[in-house]
């Protein structure tokens, strides 16, 4: 994707500046394009929008692995009651796969959740998107906001790249970044956001921020649903290692280009990582620690799967076949997602908080100037992909009330 710098002045500002190119930000842009097309057809004025994303790719916490390009390293699941994302999937003509080891009807998207991002982005004007652009300051003017951002920064914690500073003017901002990432320690707001808003942002845990996801890829599938269910129970039973969940992430294609893998959720002990600066070495160590833990609790190859919570002591001969490839993604090391590169707890799942969704600042003509989206700000499904869409659609409806 090409990266561009938005053109604007204090006297000719953008209509809307979207901060953050995750699922919420892209969904807002997707809806604005639909509004633009409708306005052109009806000879109405269309909103001028632009999107700034601090990472060097679009999608935020919707991300696939770098090997198969299909396995979700971020958000993955959709439940039967989630109508907004199911409608979008139908609109984009995507298909889903049942997560068979779960009994709640959840599904994954065939080819990975990043297909949603790709489908919506294909309908956008790439010149309206700037990647590797980190917002550092927002200053309120009479009828516009002056936004300062820098390009050239990397979100990997150990990166040092000289920044280039830019300014853009906009009538409205939609801040879709995780709540803690819009605190004054990350974005300077002049005047400051309300104390209630900042308190809510500080208290809200960021979905995925402490999690490391690791996928293990195999040449063939060595497991079945019973093994997955048994391993999930053992993980919950022992609670003595970094792994706290796993799931089947296989894809079986019509052309037989199958992917055989399972994915693990883990909370790593970052104290053990302090002397490991080389990223491949760190990831190899992470994969080894996780696999060793799983081997220590896996049933022996000759034993039948246990179906109760009364497990024997750790066995010396365990069944955990050697993987062909692995891929590790540490969300805690992404500066635009996590404010704690060495998390010690997974953290609570975000809960509905109306304060997070309330607009801030009034222009001279009485319009709201700063809006908030992002999955944590949703009042119905926070911390889920459905919540990311819900918050985006809420903001669009708020815009429509003033147009």
Coordinates of N, CA and C in Angstrom, one line a residue, residues 1-82:
X1 N 0.8 -1.2 0.0 CA 0.0 0.0 0.0 C 0.9 1.2 0.0
X2 N 0.6 2.2 -0.9 CA 1.3 3.4 -1.0 C 0.9 4.3 0.2
X3 N 1.9 5.1 0.7 CA 1.6 6.0 1.8 C 1.7 7.4 1.3
X4 N 0.7 8.2 1.8 CA 0.6 9.6 1.3 C 0.4 10.5 2.5
X5 N 0.7 11.8 2.3 CA 0.5 12.8 3.3 C -0.8 13.6 3.0
X6 N -1.7 13.7 3.9 CA -3.0 14.5 3.5 C -2.7 16.0 3.3
X7 N -3.4 16.5 2.4 CA -3.3 18.0 2.1 C -4.5 18.7 2.8
X8 N -4.1 19.7 3.6 CA -5.1 20.5 4.3 C -4.5 21.8 4.8
X9 N -5.3 22.7 5.1 CA -4.9 24.0 5.8 C -5.9 24.3 6.8
X10 N -5.6 25.3 7.7 CA -6.5 25.7 8.7 C -7.8 26.3 8.1
X11 N -7.7 26.9 6.9 CA -8.9 27.4 6.3 C -9.6 26.4 5.4
X12 N -8.9 25.3 5.0 CA -9.5 24.3 4.2 C -9.1 22.9 4.8
X13 N -9.8 22.6 6.0 CA -9.4 21.4 6.7 C -10.1 20.2 6.1
X14 N -9.6 19.0 6.5 CA -10.3 17.8 6.2 C -11.6 17.8 6.9
X15 N -12.6 17.0 6.4 CA -13.8 16.8 7.2 C -13.6 15.9 8.4
X16 N -12.8 14.8 8.1 CA -12.6 13.8 9.2 C -11.2 13.2 9.1
X17 N -10.5 13.1 10.2 CA -9.3 12.4 10.3 C -9.4 11.2 11.2
X18 N -9.1 10.1 10.6 CA -9.2 8.8 11.4 C -7.9 8.5 11.9
X19 N -7.7 8.3 13.2 CA -6.5 8.0 13.9 C -6.5 6.5 14.2
X20 N -5.8 5.7 13.5 CA -5.8 4.2 13.7 C -6.4 3.5 12.5
X21 N -5.6 2.5 12.0 CA -6.1 1.8 10.8 C -6.4 0.3 11.1
X22 N -6.9 0.1 12.3 CA -7.4 -1.3 12.7 C -8.8 -1.5 12.1
X23 N -9.4 -2.5 12.6 CA -10.8 -2.9 12.1 C -11.7 -1.7 12.2
X24 N -11.7 -1.0 13.3 CA -12.6 0.2 13.5 C -12.3 1.3 12.5
X25 N -11.1 1.6 12.4 CA -10.7 2.7 11.5 C -11.0 2.4 10.1
X26 N -10.7 1.2 9.6 CA -11.0 0.8 8.3 C -12.5 0.8 8.0
X27 N -13.2 0.3 9.0 CA -14.7 0.2 8.9 C -15.3 1.6 8.7
X28 N -14.8 2.6 9.5 CA -15.3 4.0 9.3 C -14.9 4.5 7.9
X29 N -13.7 4.3 7.5 CA -13.3 4.7 6.1 C -14.2 4.0 5.1
X30 N -14.5 2.8 5.3 CA -15.3 2.0 4.3 C -16.7 2.6 4.3
X31 N -17.3 3.0 5.4 CA -18.6 3.6 5.5 C -18.6 5.0 4.8
X32 N -17.5 5.8 5.0 CA -17.4 7.1 4.5 C -17.3 7.0 2.9
X33 N -16.7 6.0 2.4 CA -16.6 5.9 1.0 C -18.0 5.6 0.4
X34 N -18.8 4.8 1.1 CA -20.2 4.5 0.7 C -21.0 5.8 0.7
X35 N -20.8 6.6 1.7 CA -21.5 7.9 1.8 C -21.0 8.8 0.7
X36 N -19.7 8.8 0.4 CA -19.2 9.6 -0.7 C -19.9 9.3 -2.0
X37 N -20.0 8.0 -2.3 CA -20.6 7.5 -3.6 C -22.1 7.9 -3.6
X38 N -22.8 7.8 -2.5 CA -24.2 8.2 -2.5 C -24.3 9.7 -2.7
X39 N -23.4 10.5 -2.1 CA -23.5 11.9 -2.2 C -23.2 12.4 -3.6
X40 N -22.2 11.7 -4.3 CA -21.9 12.1 -5.7 C -23.1 11.8 -6.6
X41 N -23.8 10.6 -6.3 CA -24.9 10.3 -7.1 C -26.1 11.3 -6.9
X42 N -26.2 11.8 -5.7 CA -27.3 12.7 -5.4 C -26.8 14.2 -5.4
X43 N -25.6 14.4 -6.0 CA -25.1 15.8 -6.1 C -24.9 16.5 -4.8
X44 N -24.6 15.8 -3.8 CA -24.3 16.4 -2.5 C -22.8 16.5 -2.2
X45 N -22.4 17.4 -1.3 CA -21.0 17.5 -0.9 C -20.5 16.3 -0.1
X46 N -19.4 15.7 -0.5 CA -18.9 14.5 0.1 C -17.8 14.9 1.2
X47 N -17.8 14.1 2.3 CA -16.8 14.4 3.3 C -15.4 14.1 2.8
X48 N -14.4 14.9 3.1 CA -13.0 14.7 2.8 C -12.4 14.0 4.0
X49 N -11.9 12.8 3.9 CA -11.4 12.0 5.0 C -9.9 11.6 4.7
X50 N -9.2 11.3 5.8 CA -7.9 10.7 5.7 C -7.7 9.8 6.9
X51 N -6.9 8.8 6.8 CA -6.6 7.8 7.9 C -5.1 7.8 8.1
X52 N -4.7 7.9 9.4 CA -3.3 7.7 9.8 C -3.2 6.4 10.6
X53 N -2.2 5.6 10.2 CA -1.9 4.4 10.9 C -0.5 4.3 11.3
X54 N -0.2 4.1 12.6 CA 1.2 4.2 13.1 C 2.0 2.9 12.7
X55 N 1.4 1.8 12.5 CA 2.2 0.6 12.1 C 2.4 0.7 10.6
X56 N 3.2 -0.1 10.0 CA 3.5 -0.1 8.6 C 2.6 -1.0 7.8
X57 N 1.5 -1.4 8.4 CA 0.5 -2.2 7.7 C -0.9 -1.8 8.2
X58 N -1.9 -2.1 7.5 CA -3.3 -1.8 7.9 C -3.9 -3.1 8.5
X59 N -4.6 -2.9 9.6 CA -5.3 -4.0 10.2 C -5.2 -4.0 11.7
X60 N -4.2 -3.3 12.3 CA -4.2 -3.2 13.7 C -4.0 -4.6 14.4
X61 N -5.0 -5.0 15.2 CA -4.9 -6.3 15.9 C -5.5 -7.4 15.1
X62 N -5.8 -7.1 13.8 CA -6.2 -8.2 12.9 C -5.0 -8.4 12.0
X63 N -4.3 -9.5 12.2 CA -3.1 -9.7 11.6 C -2.9 -11.2 11.3
X64 N -2.3 -11.6 10.1 CA -2.0 -12.9 9.8 C -0.5 -13.2 10.0
X65 N -0.2 -14.5 10.0 CA 1.2 -14.9 10.2 C 2.0 -14.6 8.9
X66 N 3.3 -14.6 8.9 CA 4.1 -14.2 7.8 C 4.5 -15.4 6.9
X67 N 4.0 -16.6 7.3 CA 4.4 -17.8 6.6 C 3.3 -18.3 5.6
X68 N 2.1 -18.6 6.2 CA 1.0 -19.0 5.4 C 0.1 -17.9 4.9
X69 N 0.2 -16.7 5.6 CA -0.6 -15.5 5.4 C -2.1 -15.8 5.6
X70 N -2.4 -16.9 6.4 CA -3.8 -17.2 6.6 C -4.2 -17.4 8.1
X71 N -3.2 -17.6 8.9 CA -3.5 -17.9 10.3 C -3.5 -16.6 11.2
X72 N -4.6 -16.5 12.0 CA -4.8 -15.3 12.8 C -3.8 -15.2 13.9
X73 N -3.1 -14.1 14.0 CA -2.2 -13.8 15.1 C -2.8 -12.8 16.1
X74 N -4.0 -12.3 15.7 CA -4.8 -11.4 16.5 C -6.2 -11.9 16.6
X75 N -7.2 -11.0 16.4 CA -8.6 -11.4 16.5 C -8.9 -12.5 15.5
X76 N -9.7 -13.5 15.9 CA -10.0 -14.6 15.1 C -11.5 -15.0 15.0
X77 N -12.2 -15.0 16.2 CA -13.4 -15.7 16.3 C -14.7 -14.8 16.1
X78 N -15.7 -15.4 15.6 CA -17.0 -14.8 15.4 C -18.1 -15.7 16.0
X79 N -19.0 -15.2 16.8 CA -20.0 -16.0 17.5 C -21.4 -15.8 16.8
X80 N -22.3 -16.7 16.9 CA -23.6 -16.7 16.2 C -24.4 -15.4 16.4
X81 N -24.3 -14.8 17.6 CA -25.1 -13.6 17.9 C -24.5 -12.3 17.3
X82 N -23.4 -12.4 16.7 CA -22.7 -11.2 16.2 C -23.1 -10.8 14.8

